[in-house]
mmCIF file of C-alpha atoms in Angstrom:
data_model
loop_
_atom_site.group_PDB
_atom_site.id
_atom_site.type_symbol
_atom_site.label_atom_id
_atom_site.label_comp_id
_atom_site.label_asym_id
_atom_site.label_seq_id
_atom_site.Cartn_x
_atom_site.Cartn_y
_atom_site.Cartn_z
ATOM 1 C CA UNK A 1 13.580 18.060 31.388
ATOM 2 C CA UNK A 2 11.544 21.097 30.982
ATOM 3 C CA UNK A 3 9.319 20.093 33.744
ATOM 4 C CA UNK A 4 12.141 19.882 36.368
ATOM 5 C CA UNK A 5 13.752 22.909 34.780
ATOM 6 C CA UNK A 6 10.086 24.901 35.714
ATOM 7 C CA UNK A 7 9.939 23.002 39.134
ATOM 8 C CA UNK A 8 13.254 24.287 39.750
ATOM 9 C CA UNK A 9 12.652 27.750 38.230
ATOM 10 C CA UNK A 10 9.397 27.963 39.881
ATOM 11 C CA UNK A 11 10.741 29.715 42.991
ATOM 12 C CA UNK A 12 11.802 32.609 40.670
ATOM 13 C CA UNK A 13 8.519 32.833 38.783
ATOM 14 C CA UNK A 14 9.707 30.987 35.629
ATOM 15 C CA UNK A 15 6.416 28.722 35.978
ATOM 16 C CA UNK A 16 6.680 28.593 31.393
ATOM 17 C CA UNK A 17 9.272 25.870 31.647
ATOM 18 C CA UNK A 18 6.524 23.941 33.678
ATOM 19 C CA UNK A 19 4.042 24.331 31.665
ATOM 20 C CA UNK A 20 5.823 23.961 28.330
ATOM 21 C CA UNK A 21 7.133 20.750 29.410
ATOM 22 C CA UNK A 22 3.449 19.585 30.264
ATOM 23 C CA UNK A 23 2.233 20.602 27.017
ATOM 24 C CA UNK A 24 4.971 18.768 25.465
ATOM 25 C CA UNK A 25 3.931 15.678 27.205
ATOM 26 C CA UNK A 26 0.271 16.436 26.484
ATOM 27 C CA UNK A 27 1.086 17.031 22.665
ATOM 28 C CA UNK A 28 3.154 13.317 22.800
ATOM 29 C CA UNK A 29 0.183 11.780 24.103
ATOM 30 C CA UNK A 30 -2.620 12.799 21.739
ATOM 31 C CA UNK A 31 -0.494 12.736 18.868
ATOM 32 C CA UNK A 32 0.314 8.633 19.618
ATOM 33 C CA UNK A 33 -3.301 8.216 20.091
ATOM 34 C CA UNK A 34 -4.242 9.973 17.054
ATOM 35 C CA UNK A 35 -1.951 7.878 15.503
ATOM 36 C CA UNK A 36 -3.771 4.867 16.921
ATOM 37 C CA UNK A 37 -6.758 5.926 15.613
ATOM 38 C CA UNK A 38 -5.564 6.376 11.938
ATOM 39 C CA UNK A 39 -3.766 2.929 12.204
ATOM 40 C CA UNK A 40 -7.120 1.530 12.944
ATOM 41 C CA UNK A 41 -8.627 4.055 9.943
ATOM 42 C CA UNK A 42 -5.492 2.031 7.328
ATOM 43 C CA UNK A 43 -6.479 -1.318 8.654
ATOM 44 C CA UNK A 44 -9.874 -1.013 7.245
ATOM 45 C CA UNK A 45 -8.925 0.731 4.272
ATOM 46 C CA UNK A 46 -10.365 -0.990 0.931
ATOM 47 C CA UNK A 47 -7.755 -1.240 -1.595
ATOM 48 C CA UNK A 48 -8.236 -1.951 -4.934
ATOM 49 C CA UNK A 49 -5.670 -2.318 -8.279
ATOM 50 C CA UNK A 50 -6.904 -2.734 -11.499
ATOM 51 C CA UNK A 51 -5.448 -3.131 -14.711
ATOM 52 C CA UNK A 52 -5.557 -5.797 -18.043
ATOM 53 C CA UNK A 53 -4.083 -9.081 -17.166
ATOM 54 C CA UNK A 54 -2.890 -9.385 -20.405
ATOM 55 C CA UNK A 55 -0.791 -7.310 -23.308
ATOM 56 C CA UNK A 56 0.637 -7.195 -25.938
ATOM 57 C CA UNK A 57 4.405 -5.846 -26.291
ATOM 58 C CA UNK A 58 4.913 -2.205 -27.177
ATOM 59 C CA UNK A 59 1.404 -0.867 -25.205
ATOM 60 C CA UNK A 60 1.350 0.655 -21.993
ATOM 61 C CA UNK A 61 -0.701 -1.291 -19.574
ATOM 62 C CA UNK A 62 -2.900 1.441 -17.449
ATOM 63 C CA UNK A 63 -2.974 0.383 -13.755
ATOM 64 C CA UNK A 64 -5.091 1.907 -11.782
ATOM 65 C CA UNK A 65 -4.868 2.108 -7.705
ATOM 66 C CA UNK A 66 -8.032 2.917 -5.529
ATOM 67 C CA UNK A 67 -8.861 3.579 -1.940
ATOM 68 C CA UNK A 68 -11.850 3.282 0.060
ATOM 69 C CA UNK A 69 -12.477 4.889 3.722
ATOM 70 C CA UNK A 70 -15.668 4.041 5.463
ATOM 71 C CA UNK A 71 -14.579 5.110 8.645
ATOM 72 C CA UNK A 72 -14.846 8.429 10.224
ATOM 73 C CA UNK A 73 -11.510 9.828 9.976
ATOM 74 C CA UNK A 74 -9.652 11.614 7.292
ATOM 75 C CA UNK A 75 -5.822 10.897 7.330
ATOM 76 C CA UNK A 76 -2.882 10.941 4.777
ATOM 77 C CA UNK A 77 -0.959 8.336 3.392
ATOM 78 C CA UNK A 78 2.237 7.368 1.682
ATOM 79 C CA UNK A 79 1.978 5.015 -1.085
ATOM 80 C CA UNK A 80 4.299 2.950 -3.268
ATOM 81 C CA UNK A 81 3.163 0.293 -5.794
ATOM 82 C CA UNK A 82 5.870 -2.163 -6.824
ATOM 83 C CA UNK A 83 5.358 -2.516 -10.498
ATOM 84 C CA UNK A 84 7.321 -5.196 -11.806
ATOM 85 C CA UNK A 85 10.906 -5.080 -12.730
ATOM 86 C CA UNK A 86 10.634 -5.429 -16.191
ATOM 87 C CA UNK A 87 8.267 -2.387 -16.880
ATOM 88 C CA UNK A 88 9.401 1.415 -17.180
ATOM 89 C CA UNK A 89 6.988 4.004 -15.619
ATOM 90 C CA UNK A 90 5.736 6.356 -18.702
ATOM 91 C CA UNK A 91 3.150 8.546 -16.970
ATOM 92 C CA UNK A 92 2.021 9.168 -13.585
ATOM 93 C CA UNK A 93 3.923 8.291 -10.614
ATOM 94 C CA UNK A 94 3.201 4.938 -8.565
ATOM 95 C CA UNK A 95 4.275 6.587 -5.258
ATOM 96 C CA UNK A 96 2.450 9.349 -3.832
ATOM 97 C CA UNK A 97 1.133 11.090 -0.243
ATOM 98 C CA UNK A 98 -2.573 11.509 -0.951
ATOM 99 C CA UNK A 99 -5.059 12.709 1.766
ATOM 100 C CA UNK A 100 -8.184 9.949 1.609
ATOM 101 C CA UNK A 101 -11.024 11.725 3.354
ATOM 102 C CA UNK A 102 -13.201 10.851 5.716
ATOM 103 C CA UNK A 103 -16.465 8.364 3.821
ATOM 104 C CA UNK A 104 -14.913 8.901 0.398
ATOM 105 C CA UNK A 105 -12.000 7.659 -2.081
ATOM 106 C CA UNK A 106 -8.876 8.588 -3.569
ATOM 107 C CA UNK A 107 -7.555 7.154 -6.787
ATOM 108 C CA UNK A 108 -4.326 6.919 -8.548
ATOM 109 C CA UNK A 109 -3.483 6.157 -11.916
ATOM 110 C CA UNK A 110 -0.583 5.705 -13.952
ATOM 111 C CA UNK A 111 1.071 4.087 -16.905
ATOM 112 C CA UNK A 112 4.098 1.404 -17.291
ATOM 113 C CA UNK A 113 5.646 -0.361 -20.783
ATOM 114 C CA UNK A 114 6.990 -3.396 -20.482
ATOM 115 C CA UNK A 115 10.268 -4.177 -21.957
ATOM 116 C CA UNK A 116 10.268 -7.915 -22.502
ATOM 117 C CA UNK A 117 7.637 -10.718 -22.970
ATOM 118 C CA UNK A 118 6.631 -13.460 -20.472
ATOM 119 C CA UNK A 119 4.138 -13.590 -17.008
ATOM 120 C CA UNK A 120 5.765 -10.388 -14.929
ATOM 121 C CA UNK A 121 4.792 -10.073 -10.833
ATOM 122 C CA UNK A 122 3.636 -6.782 -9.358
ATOM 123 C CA UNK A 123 5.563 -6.447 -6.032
ATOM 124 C CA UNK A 124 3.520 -5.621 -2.839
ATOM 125 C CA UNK A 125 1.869 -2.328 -1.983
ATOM 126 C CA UNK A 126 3.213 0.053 0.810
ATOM 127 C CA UNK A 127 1.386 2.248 2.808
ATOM 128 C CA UNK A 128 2.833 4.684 5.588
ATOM 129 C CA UNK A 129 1.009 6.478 8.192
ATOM 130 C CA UNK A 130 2.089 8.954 10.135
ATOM 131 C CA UNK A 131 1.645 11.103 13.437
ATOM 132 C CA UNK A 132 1.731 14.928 13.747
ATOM 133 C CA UNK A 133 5.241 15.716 14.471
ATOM 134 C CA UNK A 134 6.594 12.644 12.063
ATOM 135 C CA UNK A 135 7.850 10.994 15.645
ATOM 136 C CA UNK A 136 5.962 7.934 15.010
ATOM 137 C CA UNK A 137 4.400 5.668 11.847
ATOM 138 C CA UNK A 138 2.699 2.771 10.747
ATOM 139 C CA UNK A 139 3.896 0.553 7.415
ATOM 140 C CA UNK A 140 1.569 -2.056 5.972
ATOM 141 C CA UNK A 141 2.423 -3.899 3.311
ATOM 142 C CA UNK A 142 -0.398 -5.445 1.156
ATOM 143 C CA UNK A 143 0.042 -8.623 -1.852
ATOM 144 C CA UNK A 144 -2.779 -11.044 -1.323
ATOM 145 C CA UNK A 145 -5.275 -8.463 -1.889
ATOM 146 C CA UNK A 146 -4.784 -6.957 -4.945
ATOM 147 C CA UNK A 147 -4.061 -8.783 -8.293
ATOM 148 C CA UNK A 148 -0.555 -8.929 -9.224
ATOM 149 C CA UNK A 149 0.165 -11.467 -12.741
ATOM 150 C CA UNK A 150 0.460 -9.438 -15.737
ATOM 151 C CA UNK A 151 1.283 -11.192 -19.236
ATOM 152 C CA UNK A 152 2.698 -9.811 -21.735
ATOM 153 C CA UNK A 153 2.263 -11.569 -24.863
#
């Protein structure tokens, strides 16, 4: 629309529509291919969760999330780790927007109690991607590679 508005305008000198319009559509562009490139970026993302597969009632089992970029590009992400249903969150926070730079790591720990005894399931984890403007984003959800059986004895 801006681009026809500057066509239009054009006559009377008001050539800014034009070119706002094609920086718009300029801005679009390499923001969806940026986006590409850090959907590539999550896809090779190491993930790792670690924690005790087993307890005993009453402690707080320590869970610890990690990430691992070995590509080239530095990006942010939104995380949330499904702890199960039967555990209450008693320090740290289990979703997050952490920036994992470029070659490195980022790590996240926190603590949950459980509440009753028996084999509890870890749900899956949820990472989010997203462009410049927030127009566009990438989910992944990831269960088969991390462990997810915690017993509570």
């Amino acid at each position: 629309m801006l681009v026809a508005l500057g066509i239009v305008g054009a006559l009377e000198s008001q050539a800014f529509l034009l070119y706002a319009g094609v920086g718009l559509f300029l801005f679009y562009y390499a923001s969806k291919l940026l986006l590409q490139l850090k959907i590539m970026a999550l896809d090779r993302l190491d993930i790792t969760r670690k924690f005790s597969p087993r307890i005993f009632e009453g402690t707080a089992l320590e869970v610890e999330v990690g990430f691992v970029n070995r590509t080239f590009v530095r990006f942010p992400v939104e995380f949330l780790d499904s702890y199960p249903p039967f555990f209450r969150i008693r320090s740290g926070v289990n979703a997050a927007v952490i920036n994992i730079p470029a070659k490195g790591f980022a790590e996240v720990r926190y603590k949950v109690a459980p509440t009753s005894i028996g084999s509890n399931f870890f749900g899956p984890l949820k990472l989010i991607t997203r462009d410049l403007a927030g127009l566009f984003f990438y989910e992944r959800s990831i269960l088969e590679a991390v462990p997810s059986v915690v017993e509570v004895t």
